[in-house]
Structure formats: structure tokens, C-alpha cells
CSV table of C-alpha atoms in Angstrom, one decimal:
chain,number,residue,atom,x,y,z
A,389,MET,CA,37.9,-47.1,-32.7
A,390,VAL,CA,37.7,-50.4,-30.1
A,391,THR,CA,41.0,-51.5,-28.7
A,392,LYS,CA,41.7,-55.2,-29.4
A,393,VAL,CA,43.1,-57.1,-26.7
A,394,TYR,CA,44.7,-60.6,-28.0
A,395,PHE,CA,45.8,-62.6,-24.9
A,396,ASN,CA,46.3,-66.2,-23.8
A,397,ASN,CA,43.2,-67.9,-22.0
A,398,SER,CA,45.2,-71.3,-21.6
A,399,CYS,CA,47.7,-69.7,-19.4
A,400,SER,CA,46.3,-69.7,-15.8
A,401,ILE,CA,48.3,-66.7,-14.8
A,402,CYS,CA,47.3,-64.3,-17.9
A,403,ARG,CA,43.7,-65.3,-17.9
A,404,PHE,CA,43.5,-64.5,-13.9
A,405,GLU,CA,44.7,-60.9,-14.9
A,406,ILE,CA,42.9,-60.7,-18.2
A,407,ASN,CA,39.8,-61.7,-16.2
A,408,HIS,CA,40.3,-59.0,-13.7
A,409,TYR,CA,40.5,-56.3,-15.9
A,410,LYS,CA,37.5,-57.8,-17.8
A,411,LYS,CA,35.3,-56.7,-14.9
A,412,GLN,CA,36.7,-53.1,-15.0
A,413,GLU,CA,35.0,-50.3,-16.9
A,414,ASN,CA,36.5,-50.3,-20.4
A,415,ASN,CA,35.7,-50.7,-24.3
A,416,ILE,CA,38.0,-53.3,-25.3
A,417,GLU,CA,37.2,-56.3,-27.0
A,418,TRP,CA,39.1,-59.3,-25.6
A,419,ILE,CA,40.7,-62.2,-27.9
A,420,ASP,CA,41.8,-65.6,-26.9
A,421,ILE,CA,44.1,-66.3,-29.2
A,422,ASN,CA,43.7,-69.8,-28.7
A,423,THR,CA,40.5,-69.5,-30.0
A,424,GLU,CA,40.4,-66.7,-32.2
A,425,LYS,CA,41.2,-67.8,-35.8
A,426,ASN,CA,42.5,-64.7,-37.3
A,427,SER,CA,44.6,-63.6,-34.5
A,428,LYS,CA,48.0,-64.6,-36.3
A,429,LYS,CA,46.3,-62.4,-39.1
A,430,ASP,CA,45.0,-59.8,-37.4
A,431,THR,CA,48.3,-59.0,-35.6
A,432,ASN,CA,50.9,-60.4,-38.4
A,433,LYS,CA,52.5,-62.5,-35.5
A,434,ASN,CA,53.5,-66.1,-35.6
A,435,ASP,CA,52.0,-68.4,-32.7
A,436,LYS,CA,55.1,-68.2,-31.1
A,437,GLU,CA,54.8,-64.5,-30.8
A,438,LEU,CA,51.6,-64.4,-29.8
A,439,LEU,CA,52.3,-66.7,-26.6
A,440,ARG,CA,55.4,-64.8,-26.1
A,441,ARG,CA,53.6,-61.8,-25.6
A,442,LEU,CA,50.3,-59.9,-24.8
A,443,HIS,CA,49.2,-57.6,-27.9
A,444,THR,CA,46.7,-55.0,-28.9
A,445,ILE,CA,45.6,-53.6,-31.6
A,446,LYS,CA,44.1,-49.6,-31.6
A,447,ASP,CA,43.7,-47.2,-34.7
A,448,ASN,CA,44.8,-50.5,-36.9
A,449,LYS,CA,48.5,-50.0,-34.7
A,450,VAL,CA,49.8,-53.6,-32.7
A,451,TYR,CA,51.2,-53.1,-30.0
A,452,CYS,CA,53.1,-56.0,-27.9
A,453,GLY,CA,54.1,-56.3,-24.6
A,454,VAL,CA,54.7,-53.5,-21.9
A,455,ASP,CA,53.3,-51.3,-25.2
A,456,ALA,CA,50.4,-53.4,-25.2
A,457,PHE,CA,49.8,-53.1,-21.2
A,458,ILE,CA,50.2,-49.2,-21.8
A,459,GLN,CA,47.0,-49.0,-24.4
A,460,MET,CA,45.1,-51.7,-22.4
A,461,TRP,CA,45.5,-49.8,-19.4
A,462,SER,CA,44.9,-46.4,-20.7
A,463,GLU,CA,41.1,-47.9,-21.8
A,464,ILE,CA,40.3,-48.7,-18.4
A,465,PRO,CA,39.9,-45.3,-16.1
A,466,LYS,CA,40.6,-47.5,-13.1
A,467,TYR,CA,43.9,-47.9,-14.4
A,468,SER,CA,44.8,-45.3,-16.9
A,469,PHE,CA,47.4,-43.5,-14.2
A,470,LEU,CA,49.5,-46.8,-14.8
A,471,ALA,CA,49.6,-45.9,-18.5
A,472,LYS,CA,50.9,-42.3,-17.5
A,473,ILE,CA,53.4,-43.9,-15.2
A,474,ILE,CA,54.6,-46.5,-17.2
A,475,ARG,CA,55.0,-43.8,-20.1
A,476,LYS,CA,57.8,-42.1,-18.4
A,477,PRO,CA,61.4,-42.9,-19.4
A,478,VAL,CA,63.1,-44.9,-17.0
A,479,ILE,CA,60.3,-46.0,-15.5
A,480,TYR,CA,59.2,-47.4,-19.4
A,481,GLN,CA,62.7,-49.3,-19.5
A,482,VAL,CA,62.4,-51.2,-15.9
A,483,SER,CA,59.3,-52.1,-16.9
A,484,TRP,CA,59.7,-53.3,-20.3
A,485,PHE,CA,62.7,-55.4,-18.4
A,486,LEU,CA,60.3,-56.7,-16.0
A,487,TYR,CA,57.9,-57.3,-18.7
A,488,GLU,CA,60.1,-59.6,-20.6
A,489,PHE,CA,62.0,-61.3,-17.7
A,490,PHE,CA,58.1,-62.8,-16.5
A,491,ALA,CA,56.9,-63.4,-19.9
A,492,LEU,CA,59.9,-65.3,-20.9
A,493,ILE,CA,59.2,-67.6,-17.8
A,494,LEU,CA,55.5,-67.4,-18.4
A,495,PHE,CA,56.5,-68.5,-22.1
A,496,TYR,CA,58.8,-71.4,-20.9
A,497,LYS,CA,55.7,-72.5,-18.2
A,498,ASN,CA,53.7,-72.9,-21.6
A,499,LYS,CA,55.6,-73.6,-24.1
A,500,ASN,CA,53.9,-77.3,-24.3
A,501,GLN,CA,50.8,-75.2,-25.9
A,502,LEU,CA,53.4,-73.8,-29.1
A,503,ASN,CA,54.4,-77.7,-29.3
A,504,LYS,CA,50.8,-78.6,-29.5
A,505,ILE,CA,49.7,-76.1,-32.2
A,506,GLU,CA,53.3,-77.1,-33.9
A,507,ARG,CA,51.8,-80.8,-33.8
A,508,ILE,CA,48.5,-79.9,-35.6
A,509,LYS,CA,49.7,-78.2,-38.2
């Protein structure tokens, strides 16, 4: 089954990083949450949650944040070692904290997107 990665292509930092991963050998379906109308339905997440963190779906299970990165990296041979490292208990907790910190900064940087989405509704 193909892993689906739901990302915010309107965020310049997110787009830069995902474009790098897209160039690597992988079996991933890349989904921009801004253009894919079914993103909320597929992930069972709202606009704010989708903008706040990276999401993946693998084997019909939704992962977000660091867990989404672990799933994504496990599908990219060049980065599968990172998935193994990040799964280690102490490293996982530190990575989770760092991800949440930087994701919050990016969320506030891109929060105007959420305001635009809410005005459209």
C-alpha cells in the first residue's frame, strides 16, 4: 500500500523540504492540503490541524508530526536510517519536542492561510 503524505505546499519551508524528498527514490503519494479537497475527509483532521503538522496515511492509519516523518522516512531508502534512529525512546521524545516547537513557529508564520480558509467558508 502506498504511503500518502499530506503537506502544506504554501509554506515555503515545508515546500522546500518536501520537494527534496520528492526527488528521492520513494513510493509515496504527495498531497498538497491546499489543493486536495479530500484532505480533511481522508485524514479526519480540520484545516487548523492539517496546517499545524505534517500528516501521513499508511495502512489506513493516520500519523501526524514526528510519527508522520518516521513513516515518510521509512519509505525513502536514503532516509530510512532516520526512521530507525528517531524511533529510539529518548531520541523520539527529544525529536517530538523539537518538531512541535518548530511546527508551532511555522504554523504562526502561516496562520494567515487559516484566516483565508475561514473567510472562504
